Amino acid sequence: MASPRAEQISRPPSLLEVIGNRLFRGSTLIVAWFTVALVGWIVVSIGRQALPSMRAYGLNFLEGTVWDANRSRFGILPAIVGTLYSSILGLAIGAVFGLAIAIFLSEHFLSSAVDSLLKFLGLAEDSWVSWLPDKIEKVLRVTIELLAAIPSVVYGLWGIFVVIPFVRPAADWLHSHLGWIPIFGTGLSGPGLLPAAVVLAIMVLPTITAISRDSLAAVPPKLREAAFGMGATRWEAILAVFVPTAATGIFGAIILGFGRALGETMALAMLAGNSNVISWSLFSPANTLAALLANHFPEADQIEVGALMYAALMLLAITLVVNIVGTVILQRADAGLKGLR
Amino acid sequence: MAASFEGGRTTSQLDLESIERSLRRPRTLFSYLMSMLTGAATVVALVPLFSVLYLLVKRGAMALNIATLTSLPPPPMAPGGGFGNAIVGTLLIVAIATILSVPLGILGAIFVSEFGPETRTASAVRFAAKVLTGLPSILAGVFSFAVVVVATGGFSAPAGGIALALLMLPTVLLTAEEAIKGVPARMREAAIGMGATPTQVVTRVVLPTAAPAMLTGVMLAVARAAGETAPLLFTALFSDFWVSGTHPYFLPKTIGDVMKPTASLAVIIYNFSGSPFENQIALAWTAALVLVMIVLAFNVIGQSLAGRSVD
């Protein structure tokens, strides 16, 4: 049988196809640039709306502690302090748990535990259960990811009816017995920083877990083997070798988690109390930039909208810086690990 | 201490005690305790998830029936009512967001992964998409307010849809890029060898092959968008009425129907969560149950598609 000639299975593109190709490639290029321009467009459009109130209030806006639309007095210092305080609190809780879970998953604690249980029961050789360890670990991973799938407004609802009643007795006890310590300086009258921070921690946890687990999993096997070969216990290896090697990635994960916490809106609008108070107390009501926007925007008049746009611009500036720093750190982490492989 | 191996001495002198694992040794005990602690932390972190799911079923399932799903929100004090308009509104707003973000995200991903993967434009796009991923959702709402609400003079479903599209775009783009990267090079080369133009390679070979994985990204983006509340608060606002006038028809009949405040599940949960009336609070839980079921359904569909992609 003769092999087919080139003309039989292929042909040069027709003029129409060449033109279509040019148009299609051009359109993808335009869309690509549109994506880049979108970031600029967001900054410019919010900035332009904020311009009148930037002129009117200047830097006093950042120092003011009153938000009163009736008297046209606007200041966001309590909101900035509240944003940073609640985010750092939430991040501290979320990072501890997130990192613990990342180690738990990347070291395959669960599957090895199930494995030894199966061996103990003498079932390890049976093919109908040998898939169990891997399967259970996958279920755990998906379950952790599900934490991120629950909408924040649902966490807010849960926070109102579960977290606040749950922490309230403890908070009141701490306040009445240890009230001289600034962080217990007030009682929890309902909404407050601590319940908001607890919910924030839940929301940043999946981000921190996912990225840290990836960085821990990317630790080169030869480092692993070397550590164990030198007789390190599992946790000596984790703390002295794996975590330091993955440190840049873990740090990037925490920074990105911080970015999420700074911009998280619903949990704080529902749980922080929306009150312009600056207090060290964990139980005091507070306000954040995002919650301020959520609570005031729907019913704002022209002047207040201007002030809110100014506040939005500040939030945008803070989160952009944090996110860019986090993204750059993660890129560095990726590049750094390449040298070790 | 461990025995040394100098002078031809053999393992008989090796102190086996010293290398044996025993919980009496502080090193092993520490390791054991830390393992227990991380296990405990993992269990504690899962408590909120199960607590949320348990309460959603316990408090939300009571009022879940056909009437709740098909009637309008009740005024304060009144019994009964539902959130049918909010379900329709959520579907409408998410549909608008999907129609806007998916083509843009996929075209951008095609450029980044196929036509110019090594160019500066591509790295700029990747960086922009990563930065947009971290954009607080409420700022997407502020952007849509500044660009759409101010220009059209009112709150509307498209204003909400554009805000959500902004949040979906980076997810769609980055997952589509990964999906396209997963298409084997030999398939591209075969098409090129047969004289296909780059466009034909992309539309006839790369996209169909990458479709399941790209759809996973779209599903995850839709799931996230459906649950977003903050961007809708002052773009779509809320409405106590059906999208199309007084009738519970799914589709709006005119442009005017769309260009007015639109209800959504997320916003009704927020509004009713602070309500002093028992009936409205109960409805907030039921709406939350429905919203979580929708979100989880999209997640599950997305995940199951991901497992199916071909090599």
XYZ file of C-alpha atoms in Angstrom:
652
model
C 0.000 0.000 0.000
C 1.431 3.369 -0.966
C 1.778 5.907 1.796
C -0.506 8.932 1.349
C 1.015 12.014 -0.220
C 1.253 15.211 1.794
C -1.471 16.926 -0.277
C -3.958 14.248 0.636
C -3.859 14.755 4.367
C -2.956 18.425 4.623
C -3.297 21.676 2.758
C -2.115 25.252 3.287
C -4.640 27.529 5.038
C -7.010 29.490 2.831
C -7.050 33.306 2.851
C -10.159 33.297 5.028
C -8.458 31.066 7.572
C -5.389 33.318 7.606
C -7.554 36.403 8.228
C -9.599 34.597 10.850
C -6.410 33.537 12.562
C -5.130 37.120 12.667
C -8.443 38.361 14.094
C -8.591 35.633 16.738
C -5.019 36.157 17.862
C -5.620 39.899 17.936
C -8.715 39.492 20.063
C -6.926 37.315 22.616
C -4.184 39.936 22.820
C -6.781 42.670 23.380
C -8.462 40.645 26.123
C -5.079 39.975 27.710
C -4.337 43.678 27.844
C -7.862 44.373 29.069
C -7.183 42.151 32.090
C -4.065 44.130 32.903
C -5.840 47.441 32.295
C -8.683 46.326 34.569
C -6.459 46.712 37.635
C -5.673 50.272 36.588
C -9.307 50.952 35.738
C -10.405 49.885 39.222
C -7.875 52.211 40.854
C -8.724 55.136 38.559
C -12.510 54.820 38.764
C -12.557 54.597 42.555
C -9.910 57.329 42.801
C -11.889 59.688 40.578
C -15.014 59.279 42.714
C -12.934 59.830 45.830
C -11.216 62.956 44.502
C -13.753 65.560 45.747
C -13.649 64.265 49.303
C -9.875 63.888 49.163
C -9.724 67.599 48.374
C -12.287 68.445 51.046
C -10.909 66.388 53.944
C -7.305 65.751 53.003
C -5.283 63.789 55.512
C -7.608 64.708 58.392
C -9.821 61.967 56.995
C -7.287 59.376 58.112
C -7.027 60.810 61.641
C -10.695 61.588 62.291
C -12.562 59.330 64.684
C -16.143 60.394 63.899
C -18.357 59.200 61.049
C -21.413 61.418 61.022
C -23.180 61.884 57.704
C -25.635 64.445 59.108
C -22.870 66.846 60.055
C -20.689 65.801 57.107
C -17.840 64.822 59.421
C -15.959 61.793 58.249
C -12.911 60.047 59.723
C -11.683 56.486 59.361
C -9.037 56.061 62.044
C -11.188 53.632 64.109
C -11.955 51.654 60.949
C -8.272 51.421 59.974
C -7.275 50.355 63.492
C -10.174 47.886 63.620
C -9.264 46.446 60.204
C -5.663 45.831 61.236
C -6.513 44.583 64.746
C -9.223 42.149 63.651
C -7.132 40.890 60.718
C -4.050 40.274 62.848
C -6.132 38.481 65.498
C -7.917 36.352 62.924
C -4.665 35.671 61.121
C -2.886 34.620 64.333
C -5.568 32.026 65.087
C -5.957 30.981 61.456
C -2.219 30.651 60.840
C -1.627 28.364 63.842
C -4.432 26.009 62.836
C -3.780 26.361 59.108
C -0.127 25.459 59.489
C -0.919 22.551 61.805
C -3.339 21.142 59.227
C -0.843 21.740 56.411
C 1.751 19.668 58.289
C -0.852 17.063 59.203
C -1.758 16.669 55.524
C 1.679 16.970 53.929
C 3.209 14.429 56.337
C 0.330 12.024 55.681
C -0.371 11.595 59.396
C -3.910 10.468 58.764
C -3.186 7.893 56.086
C -0.297 6.407 58.081
C -2.506 6.248 61.175
C -5.225 4.451 59.209
C -2.556 2.262 57.679
C -1.211 1.148 61.044
C -4.752 0.605 62.289
C -5.375 -1.680 59.319
C -2.108 -3.510 59.982
C -3.116 -3.906 63.614
C -6.401 -5.428 62.529
C -4.541 -7.608 60.065
C -6.398 -6.203 57.082
C -3.539 -4.385 55.358
C -3.104 -7.065 52.718
C -6.755 -7.196 51.730
C -7.279 -5.327 48.500
C -10.771 -4.196 49.442
C -9.487 -1.920 52.203
C -5.998 -1.076 50.969
C -7.315 2.049 49.231
C -8.781 3.290 52.512
C -5.817 5.336 53.874
C -5.443 7.400 50.689
C -9.175 7.794 50.337
C -9.640 9.045 53.893
C -6.850 11.554 53.493
C -8.405 12.854 50.276
C -11.735 13.236 52.064
C -10.031 15.306 54.768
C -8.371 17.526 52.155
C -11.649 18.134 50.343
C -13.388 18.813 53.667
C -10.834 21.498 54.548
C -11.425 23.037 51.126
C -15.165 22.996 51.843
C -14.515 25.446 54.686
C -13.728 27.993 51.979
C -16.817 27.092 49.957
C -19.318 28.165 52.622
C -20.334 31.758 51.783
C -19.139 34.372 54.259
C -22.683 35.595 54.892
C -23.555 32.106 56.161
C -20.576 32.232 58.529
C -21.855 35.619 59.655
C -25.275 34.145 60.417
C -23.621 31.256 62.259
C -21.455 33.731 64.165
C -24.471 35.696 65.371
C -26.354 32.663 66.644
C -23.501 30.342 67.691
C -20.141 32.048 68.241
C -21.388 35.108 70.134
C -23.541 33.147 72.644
C -20.703 30.621 72.967
C -17.861 33.037 73.793
C -19.972 35.459 75.812
C -19.820 33.702 79.227
C -16.056 33.220 78.908
C -15.608 36.826 77.822
C -17.635 38.173 80.740
C -15.744 35.979 83.209
C -12.404 37.213 81.856
C -13.585 40.793 81.988
C -14.818 40.615 85.585
C -11.763 38.739 86.883
C -8.951 40.062 84.705
C -10.458 43.358 83.599
C -7.287 45.274 84.508
C -5.524 43.726 81.478
C -6.273 46.007 78.490
C -7.311 43.177 76.169
C -10.066 42.195 78.603
C -10.984 45.832 79.275
C -14.662 45.579 78.324
C -17.397 42.978 78.472
C -18.917 41.386 75.369
C -22.312 42.996 74.949
C -23.126 41.161 71.724
C -21.099 41.834 68.617
C -17.399 42.401 69.171
C -13.868 41.891 67.912
C -13.329 38.358 69.236
C -16.306 36.652 67.528
C -15.392 38.495 64.328
C -11.778 37.357 64.615
C -12.835 33.734 65.211
C -14.911 33.747 62.023
C -12.095 35.542 60.150
C -9.712 32.789 61.268
C -12.016 30.145 59.775
C -12.129 32.069 56.515
C -8.364 32.537 56.095
C -7.524 29.000 57.244
C -8.180 27.210 53.912
C -5.975 29.718 52.031
C -3.104 29.279 54.475
C -3.510 25.491 54.575
C -3.619 25.043 50.797
C -0.561 27.168 49.998
C 1.541 25.960 52.965
C 0.725 22.342 52.176
C 1.911 22.875 48.592
C 5.168 24.436 49.807
C 5.732 21.625 52.317
C 4.994 19.025 49.651
C 7.539 20.730 47.380
C 10.374 20.141 49.865
C 12.788 17.942 47.871
C 12.687 14.252 48.902
C 16.460 14.136 49.316
C 16.253 16.645 52.181
C 13.572 14.502 53.759
C 15.608 11.324 53.426
C 18.775 13.019 54.679
C 16.986 14.280 57.792
C 15.552 10.888 58.651
C 18.804 9.175 57.723
C 20.606 11.229 60.347
C 18.241 9.858 62.939
C 15.964 12.850 63.358
C 12.558 12.123 64.821
C 9.636 13.099 62.656
C 9.115 16.409 64.430
C 12.805 17.249 64.557
C 12.809 16.810 60.788
C 9.636 18.889 60.406
C 10.792 21.779 62.590
C 14.458 21.850 61.619
C 14.294 20.913 57.930
C 10.872 20.910 56.261
C 9.388 24.085 57.731
C 12.560 26.186 57.256
C 12.845 24.962 53.646
C 9.214 25.820 52.969
C 9.377 29.000 55.086
C 9.180 31.449 52.178
C 6.093 29.730 50.805
C 4.465 29.568 54.229
C 5.228 33.247 54.777
C 3.677 34.073 51.401
C 0.613 32.045 52.382
C 0.256 34.014 55.599
C 0.602 37.334 53.760
C -2.097 36.302 51.256
C -4.263 35.189 54.181
C -3.718 38.622 55.699
C -4.885 40.193 52.427
C -8.057 38.103 52.575
C -8.684 39.031 56.191
C -8.233 42.752 55.491
C -10.863 42.724 52.759
C -13.348 40.310 54.316
C -16.622 42.129 54.660
C -19.713 40.208 55.656
C -18.420 38.429 58.750
C -17.217 41.737 60.143
C -20.253 43.750 59.104
C -22.411 41.194 60.917
C -20.206 40.436 63.934
C -17.911 43.358 64.735
C -20.635 45.733 65.862
C -20.114 48.631 63.447
C -19.109 51.103 66.104
C -16.345 53.674 65.786
C -14.464 52.744 68.945
C -10.721 52.391 69.298
C -10.049 49.896 72.067
C -7.493 47.257 72.955
C -10.243 45.093 74.359
C -10.959 41.840 72.525
C -14.609 42.135 73.483
C -15.215 45.732 72.473
C -17.347 46.423 69.414
C -15.301 47.756 66.514
C -15.456 48.735 62.873
C -13.439 47.907 59.775
C -13.061 49.648 56.427
C -14.939 46.910 54.574
C -17.727 46.789 57.163
C -17.999 50.592 57.064
C -18.551 50.412 53.297
C -21.093 47.607 53.614
C -23.080 49.331 56.339
C -23.153 52.871 54.977
C -23.065 52.537 51.194
C -26.639 51.383 50.472
C -28.234 54.458 52.061
C -25.532 57.069 51.509
C -26.185 60.471 49.913
C -23.861 62.137 47.389
C -21.448 63.584 49.964
C -21.225 60.421 52.039
C -20.646 58.343 48.876
C -17.618 60.547 48.180
C -16.266 59.903 51.661
C -16.960 56.174 51.319
C -15.071 56.153 47.998
C -12.113 57.705 49.841
C -12.327 54.933 52.442
C -12.584 52.336 49.637
C -9.454 53.794 48.039
C -7.582 53.375 51.323
C -8.740 49.746 51.603
C -7.717 49.170 47.974
C -4.268 50.644 48.626
C -3.689 48.482 51.720
C -4.893 45.234 50.127
C -3.063 45.842 46.824
C 0.229 46.329 48.652
C -0.310 43.263 50.846
C -1.350 41.069 47.905
C 1.496 42.182 45.651
C 3.992 41.510 48.448
C 2.442 38.060 49.021
C 2.455 37.172 45.304
C 6.088 38.268 44.899
C 7.135 36.253 47.971
C 5.440 33.143 46.586
C 7.167 33.590 43.221
C 10.499 33.888 45.054
C 9.699 30.750 47.060
C 9.041 28.847 43.860
C 12.281 30.072 42.290
C 14.241 29.358 45.489
C 13.145 25.722 45.665
C 14.208 25.112 42.062
C 17.836 25.368 43.122
C 17.400 22.575 45.667
C 15.955 20.005 43.330
C 25.816 6.957 73.024
C 25.975 5.192 69.716
C 28.923 2.859 69.368
C 31.791 3.809 67.121
C 32.941 1.520 64.369
C 36.678 2.107 64.725
C 39.182 -0.722 64.914
C 37.117 -3.366 63.202
C 34.585 -3.532 66.029
C 31.257 -4.807 64.791
C 27.606 -4.273 65.457
C 27.798 -6.345 68.589
C 29.016 -3.238 70.360
C 26.328 -0.985 68.898
C 24.106 0.244 71.664
C 20.726 -0.807 70.385
C 18.977 0.962 73.250
C 20.111 4.311 71.894
C 18.502 3.978 68.506
C 15.339 2.293 69.656
C 12.222 4.363 69.506
C 10.767 4.736 72.937
C 8.289 7.160 74.371
C 10.474 7.404 77.476
C 13.012 9.370 75.501
C 12.200 13.110 75.444
C 12.888 13.410 71.717
C 10.405 10.758 70.701
C 7.916 11.861 73.319
C 8.052 15.425 71.976
C 7.519 14.156 68.447
C 4.615 12.008 69.580
C 2.968 14.870 71.478
C 3.341 17.263 68.545
C 1.697 14.728 66.230
C -1.196 14.431 68.676
C -1.432 18.228 68.868
C -1.613 18.727 65.099
C -4.219 15.983 64.916
C -6.236 17.760 67.593
C -5.863 21.113 65.784
C -7.166 19.518 62.588
C -10.199 18.137 64.403
C -10.877 21.493 66.097
C -10.656 23.328 62.765
C -13.312 21.041 61.309
C -15.756 21.713 64.159
C -17.031 25.006 62.648
C -17.778 23.349 59.308
C -19.879 20.631 60.890
C -21.463 23.083 63.294
C -22.515 25.279 60.362
C -23.857 22.337 58.367
C -25.692 20.917 61.401
C -27.364 24.234 62.230
C -28.288 24.860 58.597
C -30.166 21.585 58.532
C -31.584 21.943 62.040
C -32.816 25.519 61.739
C -33.201 25.818 57.984
C -34.882 22.588 56.987
C -38.037 23.290 59.034
C -39.282 26.031 56.748
C -37.975 24.473 53.533
C -40.971 23.736 51.339
C -42.460 24.672 47.988
C -44.204 27.742 49.417
C -40.958 29.155 50.810
C -39.189 28.628 47.520
C -41.902 30.282 45.434
C -43.287 33.192 47.453
C -42.132 36.729 48.153
C -40.358 37.894 51.345
C -42.795 38.623 54.199
C -43.087 42.071 55.745
C -42.112 42.366 59.436
C -44.514 40.599 61.859
C -46.272 38.748 59.055
C -46.098 34.939 59.084
C -45.124 32.744 56.141
C -43.522 34.159 53.044
C -40.386 32.992 51.298
C -37.600 34.034 49.006
C -38.559 32.877 45.510
C -37.576 36.215 44.020
C -34.152 35.978 45.664
C -33.495 32.588 44.037
C -34.484 33.981 40.631
C -32.391 37.095 41.295
C -29.295 35.119 42.300
C -29.586 32.964 39.158
C -30.028 36.067 36.980
C -27.093 37.971 38.483
C -24.775 34.947 38.409
C -25.811 34.234 34.791
C -24.888 37.797 33.790
C -21.552 37.469 35.598
C -20.833 34.129 33.913
C -21.675 35.409 30.427
C -19.308 38.337 30.935
C -16.396 36.650 32.674
C -16.103 33.239 30.977
C -15.364 34.408 27.389
C -12.937 37.060 28.634
C -11.208 34.646 30.999
C -10.839 31.934 28.372
C -9.602 34.306 25.628
C -7.077 35.748 28.088
C -5.992 32.238 29.080
C -5.569 31.267 25.408
C -3.219 34.187 24.915
C -1.281 33.503 28.083
C -0.835 29.791 27.438
C -0.910 29.410 23.640
C -0.081 32.549 21.669
C 2.422 34.290 23.869
C 3.342 32.274 26.944
C 6.840 33.753 27.218
C 5.943 37.368 26.437
C 5.951 40.249 28.889
C 2.247 40.681 28.238
C 1.638 37.154 29.506
C 3.525 37.687 32.744
C 1.718 41.018 33.191
C -1.624 39.236 32.705
C -0.699 36.496 35.169
C 0.371 39.054 37.729
C -2.771 41.148 37.200
C -4.950 38.058 37.544
C -3.226 37.072 40.791
C -3.658 40.588 42.147
C -7.343 40.532 41.118
C -7.766 37.211 42.952
C -6.896 39.070 46.126
C -9.217 41.990 45.425
C -11.630 42.280 48.365
C -15.077 41.421 47.084
C -16.569 44.618 48.449
C -14.205 46.666 46.273
C -15.584 44.886 43.218
C -18.927 46.291 44.369
C -17.467 49.767 44.827
C -15.962 49.589 41.311
C -19.276 48.514 39.819
C -21.017 51.300 41.742
C -18.568 53.882 40.377
C -18.728 52.575 36.802
C -22.240 51.142 36.343
C -24.591 52.454 39.026
C -23.423 56.058 38.677
C -23.609 55.859 34.868
C -27.005 54.161 34.614
C -28.475 56.109 37.480
C -29.713 53.195 39.572
C -29.163 49.835 41.215
C -29.653 46.899 38.864
C -28.968 43.220 38.213
C -26.263 43.975 35.579
C -24.457 46.213 38.097
C -24.358 43.238 40.469
C -23.406 40.907 37.620
C -20.472 43.088 36.583
C -19.209 43.194 40.168
C -19.359 39.387 40.359
C -17.795 39.036 36.890
C -14.788 40.973 38.169
C -14.388 38.392 40.945
C -14.886 35.424 38.599
C -12.517 36.598 35.851
C -9.170 35.818 37.541
C -10.346 32.378 38.726
C -11.601 31.454 35.249
C -8.446 32.792 33.592
C -5.933 31.093 35.880
C -7.700 27.707 35.924
C -8.212 27.808 32.137
C -4.499 28.519 31.717
C -3.646 25.447 33.780
C -6.194 23.386 31.831
C -4.715 24.425 28.481
C -1.177 23.734 29.706
C -2.332 20.190 30.450
C -3.073 19.465 26.784
C -0.287 17.196 25.463
C 2.092 18.886 23.023
C 1.871 15.965 20.565
C -1.791 16.794 19.873
C -0.875 20.363 18.953
C 2.017 19.201 16.813
C -0.178 16.743 14.942
C -2.650 19.521 14.102
C 0.102 21.935 13.067
C 1.639 19.235 10.911
C -1.635 18.890 9.049
C -1.532 22.566 8.140
C -3.929 23.918 10.752
C -3.624 27.592 11.585
C -2.874 28.443 15.245
C -6.532 29.427 15.617
C -7.689 26.071 14.298
C -5.273 24.295 16.609
C -6.769 26.172 19.549
C -10.450 25.924 18.650
C -10.505 22.360 17.272
C -7.868 20.595 19.358
C -6.782 22.481 22.460
C -10.116 23.841 23.694
C -12.127 20.605 23.292
C -9.384 18.663 25.072
C -9.075 21.177 27.886
C -12.833 21.708 28.181
C -13.550 19.503 31.244
C -10.758 21.060 33.287
C -11.763 24.573 32.186
C -15.345 23.833 33.150
C -14.117 22.884 36.622
C -12.661 26.361 36.997
C -15.882 27.938 35.756
C -17.967 25.888 38.193
C -15.750 26.856 41.127
C -15.933 30.514 40.092
C -19.741 30.304 39.800
C -19.948 28.658 43.228
C -17.907 31.439 44.762
C -19.859 34.172 42.975
C -23.241 32.771 44.024
C -22.293 33.124 47.672
C -20.871 36.633 47.444
C -22.842 39.216 49.371
C -20.688 42.293 49.779
C -20.497 43.231 46.074
C -24.279 43.039 45.735
C -25.207 45.224 48.719
C -25.008 48.458 46.760
C -25.071 47.296 43.145
C -28.073 44.968 42.865
C -29.400 46.158 46.258
C -32.554 44.202 47.130
C -36.159 44.027 46.071
C -39.301 42.599 47.618
C -40.759 41.829 44.187
C -40.263 39.447 41.285
C -37.799 40.318 38.558
C -40.596 40.526 35.982
C -43.269 42.644 37.650
C -45.824 40.731 39.662
C -45.462 37.300 38.095
C -42.973 34.706 39.210
C -41.713 34.178 35.673
C -38.126 33.204 35.564
C -37.082 35.431 32.688
C -37.445 39.201 32.656
C -39.628 40.399 29.787
C -38.030 43.733 28.998
C -34.760 45.555 29.550
C -36.612 47.672 32.111
C -37.222 44.553 34.206
C -33.500 43.989 34.512
C -32.492 47.579 35.174
C -33.938 47.806 38.650
C -32.954 46.625 42.121
C -32.839 42.825 42.236
C -33.129 40.443 45.169
C -30.504 37.791 45.889
C -30.206 34.929 48.378
C -27.017 36.291 49.910
C -28.488 39.728 50.583
C -31.744 38.372 52.030
C -29.690 36.325 54.529
C -27.817 39.472 55.524
C -30.955 41.595 55.796
C -32.928 39.044 57.792
C -30.021 38.006 60.053
C -30.331 41.278 61.946
C -34.105 41.148 62.073
C -35.864 41.084 65.453
C -38.682 38.929 64.034
C -38.573 35.165 64.480
C -40.151 34.439 61.113
C -37.564 36.473 59.215
C -34.683 34.878 61.143
C -36.055 31.426 60.348
C -36.233 32.419 56.675
C -32.621 33.625 56.811
C -31.580 30.110 57.934
C -33.660 28.479 55.216
C -32.211 30.830 52.586
C -28.721 30.013 53.906
C -29.466 26.293 53.549
C -30.613 26.778 49.946
C -27.589 28.970 49.153
C -25.144 26.460 50.628
C -26.826 23.629 48.701
C -26.462 25.602 45.445
C -22.822 26.459 46.195
C -21.948 22.884 47.185
C -23.714 21.508 44.109
C -21.540 23.648 41.829
C -18.458 22.600 43.797
C -19.288 18.915 43.484
C -20.039 19.201 39.760
C -16.751 21.037 39.287
C -14.743 18.483 41.258
C -16.304 15.541 39.460
C -15.458 17.104 36.082
C -11.882 17.595 37.227
C -11.465 13.866 37.804
C -12.665 13.122 34.320
C -10.203 15.110 32.193
C -8.356 13.035 29.606
C -4.657 12.762 28.958
